[in-house]
Amino acid sequence: MIITKDYTQLSERAAELIIDHMKNNPSLVLGAATGDTPKGTYTQLIKKLNKEDLDLSEIKTVNLDEYVGLVSEHSQSYWTYMKEYLYNPLNLSYNQAIIPNGKAEDLHKECERYEQEINRLGGIDLQILGIGRNGHIGFNEPYTPFDSRTHVVQLTENTRKANARFFTGEEEVPERAITVGISTIMKSKSIVLLASGQEKASAVQAVLNGQVDGAWPATILNNHPDVTFIVDEAAKNG
Ligand code: GLP
C-alpha cells in the first residue's frame, strides 16, 4: 500500500507504475478505468511518456465498463473519455482500444464477446481501478457475485447520483451499464486501486480491514496476489 500526501502525488505514483509495466512489456494489456480519479494519472502518464522514447503501438487498453444506451460519440461515453484523456494526447491508434458497446442490439451477446476478446488478448496484464463510494469496482455494485463475468448491471441510485455531476442531471444518467465482472478483474495479473478524497474513506477502510465482504465489492482484492493500493491521506483517514 502506498499512501500519498495528496491527489497529485497519487497520480504521479500511479503513472510511474504504469510506465514501469509498459517498459517491461511492450504489448501490455492495460485495463483502463474511467471516472475522475484516474484523470490525473493519465495526465501524468502523458507528461512522463513525452519524455520517454517508448513504442506504444503494441499496447492495448481494455475498458472496465460502458453505459448502456449511449452512442460512442456521446460526451459522457467512456469511449469519449478514453479519446480525450489517453488516445488523442498520446496519438494512439483507436484500434488499440477495446471497450464494451453499450449500444449493442443484444447486450448479453456483447458481454460474451467482450469476455472472449479479453481472453483472446491473454487477459489483462495491469488493471487500473477506481473505487465507488459504496466500494464498487467497475460497475460491480454491492453483492455482485464474486464469480461474475462481464454482464449488464442496473446502476444503484447512489451511483447514478454520484455520476450525475458528469451529466445535466440525474435523470440523464443511464440506468444500466455493461461492466466486466469481479472474476474478470481478479484474473488480471496485476491490479492498482486508486482512491482519493474523503468521500472514499469508508470504502477504503472496508478494504484495509482485510475482511472480504460482499457489501463492499473492492474487499475481494484482498485475495489477489499482486495488488497495489495507492490512496491519498484524505481517502485513508477520512
Ligand atoms: C464510476 C466507474 C468506476 C469508478 C467509480 C469512481 O461509477 N464505473 O469505474 O471507479 O465510479 O469514480 P470517481 O473516480 O469519479 O470517483
Short mmCIF file of C-alpha atoms and ligand atoms in Angstrom, two decimals:
data_model
loop_
_atom_site.label_atom_id
_atom_site.label_comp_id
_atom_site.label_asym_id
_atom_site.label_seq_id
_atom_site.Cartn_x
_atom_site.Cartn_y
_atom_site.Cartn_z
CA MET A 1 0.00 0.00 0.00
CA ILE A 2 1.24 3.45 -0.92
CA ILE A 3 -0.14 6.43 0.99
CA THR A 4 0.43 9.76 -0.71
CA LYS A 5 0.01 13.19 0.75
CA ASP A 6 -2.39 14.30 -1.97
CA TYR A 7 -4.01 13.61 -5.31
CA THR A 8 -1.10 14.95 -7.38
CA GLN A 9 1.34 12.61 -5.71
CA LEU A 10 -1.09 9.71 -6.08
CA SER A 11 -1.34 10.44 -9.81
CA GLU A 12 2.44 10.58 -10.18
CA ARG A 13 2.99 7.29 -8.37
CA ALA A 14 0.32 5.55 -10.44
CA ALA A 15 1.74 6.92 -13.70
CA GLU A 16 5.25 5.73 -12.75
CA LEU A 17 3.92 2.28 -12.03
CA ILE A 18 2.14 2.10 -15.39
CA ILE A 19 5.29 3.23 -17.21
CA ASP A 20 7.33 0.50 -15.48
CA HIS A 21 4.85 -2.05 -16.78
CA MET A 22 4.98 -0.53 -20.27
CA LYS A 23 8.77 -0.76 -20.27
CA ASN A 24 8.74 -4.38 -19.18
CA ASN A 25 6.04 -5.38 -21.63
CA PRO A 26 5.70 -3.53 -24.95
CA SER A 27 2.45 -5.38 -25.68
CA LEU A 28 0.92 -4.61 -22.29
CA VAL A 29 -2.83 -5.14 -21.97
CA LEU A 30 -3.83 -2.24 -19.75
CA GLY A 31 -7.18 -2.41 -18.01
CA ALA A 32 -8.37 1.18 -18.06
CA ALA A 33 -10.68 2.80 -15.54
CA THR A 34 -12.70 5.94 -16.05
CA GLY A 35 -14.23 8.39 -13.56
CA ASP A 36 -12.48 11.39 -12.03
CA THR A 37 -9.80 9.57 -10.07
CA PRO A 38 -7.62 8.28 -12.93
CA LYS A 39 -7.70 11.57 -14.86
CA GLY A 40 -4.62 12.87 -13.02
CA THR A 41 -2.85 9.55 -13.59
CA TYR A 42 -3.46 9.77 -17.33
CA THR A 43 -2.29 13.39 -17.38
CA GLN A 44 0.92 12.44 -15.56
CA LEU A 45 1.35 9.43 -17.79
CA ILE A 46 1.19 11.61 -20.90
CA LYS A 47 3.64 14.08 -19.38
CA LYS A 48 6.12 11.36 -18.43
CA LEU A 49 5.73 9.43 -21.69
CA ASN A 50 6.52 12.58 -23.66
CA LYS A 51 9.97 12.46 -22.07
CA GLU A 52 10.48 8.77 -22.86
CA ASP A 53 11.10 7.05 -26.14
CA LEU A 54 8.64 4.19 -25.76
CA ASP A 55 6.89 2.44 -28.63
CA LEU A 56 3.24 2.17 -27.56
CA SER A 57 1.93 0.75 -30.82
CA GLU A 58 1.51 -2.79 -29.46
CA ILE A 59 -0.22 -1.77 -26.25
CA LYS A 60 -3.93 -2.44 -25.87
CA THR A 61 -6.36 -0.85 -23.46
CA VAL A 62 -9.40 -2.73 -22.21
CA ASN A 63 -12.07 -0.65 -20.50
CA LEU A 64 -13.84 -1.75 -17.39
CA ASP A 65 -17.29 -0.59 -18.35
CA GLU A 66 -19.58 1.47 -20.54
CA TYR A 67 -23.05 2.93 -20.12
CA VAL A 68 -25.89 1.16 -21.91
CA GLY A 69 -27.65 3.29 -24.48
CA LEU A 70 -25.03 5.97 -25.09
CA VAL A 71 -23.65 6.22 -28.61
CA SER A 72 -19.86 6.11 -28.53
CA GLU A 73 -19.73 9.79 -29.61
CA HIS A 74 -21.82 10.88 -26.60
CA SER A 75 -19.87 13.40 -24.49
CA GLN A 76 -20.17 11.12 -21.40
CA SER A 77 -19.48 7.78 -23.04
CA TYR A 78 -16.38 6.11 -21.72
CA TRP A 79 -15.04 5.94 -25.27
CA THR A 80 -15.17 9.75 -25.47
CA TYR A 81 -13.34 9.83 -22.13
CA MET A 82 -10.63 7.48 -23.42
CA LYS A 83 -10.11 9.57 -26.55
CA GLU A 84 -9.88 12.77 -24.53
CA TYR A 85 -7.64 11.58 -21.69
CA LEU A 86 -5.44 8.99 -23.39
CA TYR A 87 -5.85 8.24 -27.08
CA ASN A 88 -5.69 11.69 -28.62
CA PRO A 89 -2.92 13.13 -26.42
CA LEU A 90 -0.78 10.01 -26.95
CA ASN A 91 -1.65 9.68 -30.63
CA LEU A 92 -2.63 6.07 -30.14
CA SER A 93 -4.49 4.24 -32.87
CA TYR A 94 -8.17 3.76 -31.99
CA ASN A 95 -7.68 0.09 -32.97
CA GLN A 96 -5.77 -0.37 -29.72
CA ALA A 97 -8.90 0.30 -27.65
CA ILE A 98 -11.22 -2.45 -26.52
CA ILE A 99 -14.41 -1.12 -24.99
CA PRO A 100 -17.89 -2.57 -24.49
CA ASN A 101 -20.52 -1.46 -26.97
CA GLY A 102 -23.35 -0.04 -24.88
CA LYS A 103 -25.50 0.28 -28.00
CA ALA A 104 -25.24 -3.38 -28.98
CA GLU A 105 -28.57 -4.86 -30.05
CA ASP A 106 -28.02 -7.98 -28.00
CA LEU A 107 -26.31 -6.86 -24.78
CA HIS A 108 -25.80 -10.37 -23.45
CA LYS A 109 -24.01 -11.41 -26.63
CA GLU A 110 -21.93 -8.26 -26.34
CA CYS A 111 -20.89 -9.24 -22.81
CA GLU A 112 -19.89 -12.68 -24.03
CA ARG A 113 -17.95 -11.17 -26.96
CA TYR A 114 -16.15 -8.82 -24.57
CA GLU A 115 -15.14 -11.59 -22.24
CA GLN A 116 -13.81 -13.62 -25.20
CA GLU A 117 -11.92 -10.62 -26.51
CA ILE A 118 -10.13 -10.26 -23.17
CA ASN A 119 -9.25 -13.96 -23.23
CA ARG A 120 -8.03 -13.68 -26.82
CA LEU A 121 -5.60 -10.97 -25.67
CA GLY A 122 -4.30 -13.33 -23.00
CA GLY A 123 -6.06 -11.48 -20.15
CA ILE A 124 -5.36 -8.13 -18.56
CA ASP A 125 -1.78 -7.53 -17.51
CA LEU A 126 -2.29 -4.44 -15.39
CA GLN A 127 -5.74 -3.37 -14.24
CA ILE A 128 -6.22 0.21 -13.04
CA LEU A 129 -9.21 0.58 -10.73
CA GLY A 130 -11.00 3.45 -9.08
CA ILE A 131 -13.48 2.78 -6.31
CA GLY A 132 -17.06 3.86 -5.82
CA ARG A 133 -18.20 5.41 -2.55
CA ASN A 134 -20.04 2.16 -1.89
CA GLY A 135 -16.95 0.11 -2.68
CA HIS A 136 -17.90 -0.76 -6.24
CA ILE A 137 -15.20 -1.63 -8.76
CA GLY A 138 -16.00 -1.16 -12.43
CA PHE A 139 -19.77 -1.03 -12.07
CA ASN A 140 -19.91 -4.09 -9.84
CA GLU A 141 -22.27 -2.85 -7.19
CA PRO A 142 -22.53 -4.29 -3.65
CA TYR A 143 -23.41 -8.00 -3.55
CA THR A 144 -22.40 -8.65 -7.16
CA PRO A 145 -21.27 -12.30 -7.10
CA PHE A 146 -17.51 -12.60 -6.84
CA ASP A 147 -17.55 -15.14 -9.69
CA SER A 148 -19.30 -12.72 -12.09
CA ARG A 149 -18.04 -12.22 -15.65
CA THR A 150 -18.84 -9.34 -18.00
CA HIS A 151 -22.52 -8.52 -17.50
CA VAL A 152 -25.23 -5.89 -17.69
CA VAL A 153 -25.93 -4.05 -14.44
CA GLN A 154 -28.72 -1.93 -13.11
CA LEU A 155 -26.96 1.05 -11.55
CA THR A 156 -27.91 1.86 -7.98
CA GLU A 157 -29.49 5.17 -7.17
CA ASN A 158 -26.36 6.16 -5.24
CA THR A 159 -24.10 5.53 -8.18
CA ARG A 160 -26.41 7.42 -10.54
CA LYS A 161 -26.44 10.32 -8.06
CA ALA A 162 -22.66 10.23 -7.75
CA ASN A 163 -22.27 10.28 -11.54
CA ALA A 164 -24.94 12.94 -12.13
CA ARG A 165 -22.17 15.54 -11.93
CA PHE A 166 -21.00 14.44 -15.39
CA PHE A 167 -24.47 14.86 -16.91
CA THR A 168 -27.00 17.69 -16.91
CA GLY A 169 -28.94 15.91 -14.16
CA GLU A 170 -29.51 12.55 -12.50
CA GLU A 171 -32.32 11.65 -14.92
CA GLU A 172 -29.79 11.87 -17.77
CA VAL A 173 -27.55 9.21 -16.21
CA PRO A 174 -28.20 5.87 -17.94
CA GLU A 175 -29.88 3.28 -15.75
CA ARG A 176 -27.76 0.42 -16.93
CA ALA A 177 -24.17 -0.31 -17.85
CA ILE A 178 -22.02 -3.14 -19.13
CA THR A 179 -19.20 -3.95 -16.74
CA VAL A 180 -16.52 -6.57 -16.63
CA GLY A 181 -17.20 -8.90 -13.74
CA ILE A 182 -15.39 -9.30 -10.47
CA SER A 183 -13.85 -12.60 -11.57
CA THR A 184 -12.67 -10.89 -14.79
CA ILE A 185 -10.95 -8.23 -12.70
CA MET A 186 -9.48 -10.81 -10.32
CA LYS A 187 -7.90 -12.68 -13.26
CA SER A 188 -5.74 -9.61 -14.06
CA LYS A 189 -2.08 -10.32 -13.45
CA SER A 190 -1.54 -7.07 -11.50
CA ILE A 191 -4.02 -4.58 -10.09
CA VAL A 192 -3.67 -1.00 -8.93
CA LEU A 193 -6.52 0.56 -7.00
CA LEU A 194 -6.62 4.34 -6.72
CA ALA A 195 -8.62 6.17 -4.07
CA SER A 196 -8.57 9.87 -3.43
CA GLY A 197 -10.61 12.12 -1.18
CA GLN A 198 -12.59 11.92 1.99
CA GLU A 199 -15.74 10.56 0.36
CA LYS A 200 -13.88 7.31 -0.39
CA ALA A 201 -12.76 6.82 3.21
CA SER A 202 -15.47 4.29 4.24
CA ALA A 203 -14.82 2.16 1.17
CA VAL A 204 -11.06 2.34 1.70
CA GLN A 205 -11.48 1.43 5.36
CA ALA A 206 -13.53 -1.64 4.40
CA VAL A 207 -10.77 -2.76 2.02
CA LEU A 208 -7.98 -2.13 4.51
CA ASN A 209 -9.78 -4.09 7.22
CA GLY A 210 -8.75 -7.12 5.23
CA GLN A 211 -12.11 -8.92 5.51
CA VAL A 212 -13.76 -9.95 2.23
CA ASP A 213 -17.34 -8.70 2.35
CA GLY A 214 -19.90 -8.73 -0.50
CA ALA A 215 -21.32 -5.44 0.78
CA TRP A 216 -18.05 -3.80 -0.31
CA PRO A 217 -17.04 -5.41 -3.63
CA ALA A 218 -13.49 -3.99 -3.59
CA THR A 219 -12.68 -6.04 -0.47
CA ILE A 220 -12.23 -9.08 -2.75
CA LEU A 221 -8.94 -7.52 -3.84
CA ASN A 222 -7.50 -8.71 -0.54
CA ASN A 223 -7.47 -12.17 -2.15
CA HIS A 224 -5.40 -11.05 -5.15
CA PRO A 225 -1.67 -11.89 -5.10
CA ASP A 226 -0.47 -8.68 -6.78
CA VAL A 227 -2.45 -5.60 -5.87
CA THR A 228 -1.15 -2.13 -5.05
CA PHE A 229 -3.42 0.31 -3.24
CA ILE A 230 -2.47 3.91 -3.89
CA VAL A 231 -4.52 6.12 -1.61
CA ASP A 232 -4.10 9.70 -0.54
CA GLU A 233 -4.27 10.78 3.10
CA ALA A 234 -7.83 12.06 2.78
CA ALA A 235 -9.06 8.69 1.49
CA LYS A 236 -7.06 6.85 4.14
CA ASN A 237 -8.04 8.94 7.13
CA GLY A 238 -11.38 10.45 6.15
C1 GLP B 1 -17.72 5.00 -11.72
C2 GLP B 1 -16.93 3.99 -12.55
C3 GLP B 1 -15.87 3.31 -11.75
C4 GLP B 1 -15.14 4.35 -10.94
C5 GLP B 1 -16.06 4.92 -9.89
C6 GLP B 1 -15.44 6.04 -9.08
O1 GLP B 1 -19.04 4.67 -11.48
N1 GLP B 1 -17.71 2.99 -13.22
O2 GLP B 1 -15.00 2.60 -12.61
O3 GLP B 1 -14.04 3.78 -10.29
O4 GLP B 1 -17.27 5.33 -10.42
O5 GLP B 1 -15.40 7.22 -9.83
P1 GLP B 1 -14.63 8.51 -9.42
O6 GLP B 1 -13.20 8.23 -9.64
O7 GLP B 1 -15.15 9.58 -10.37
O8 GLP B 1 -14.96 8.80 -8.01
#
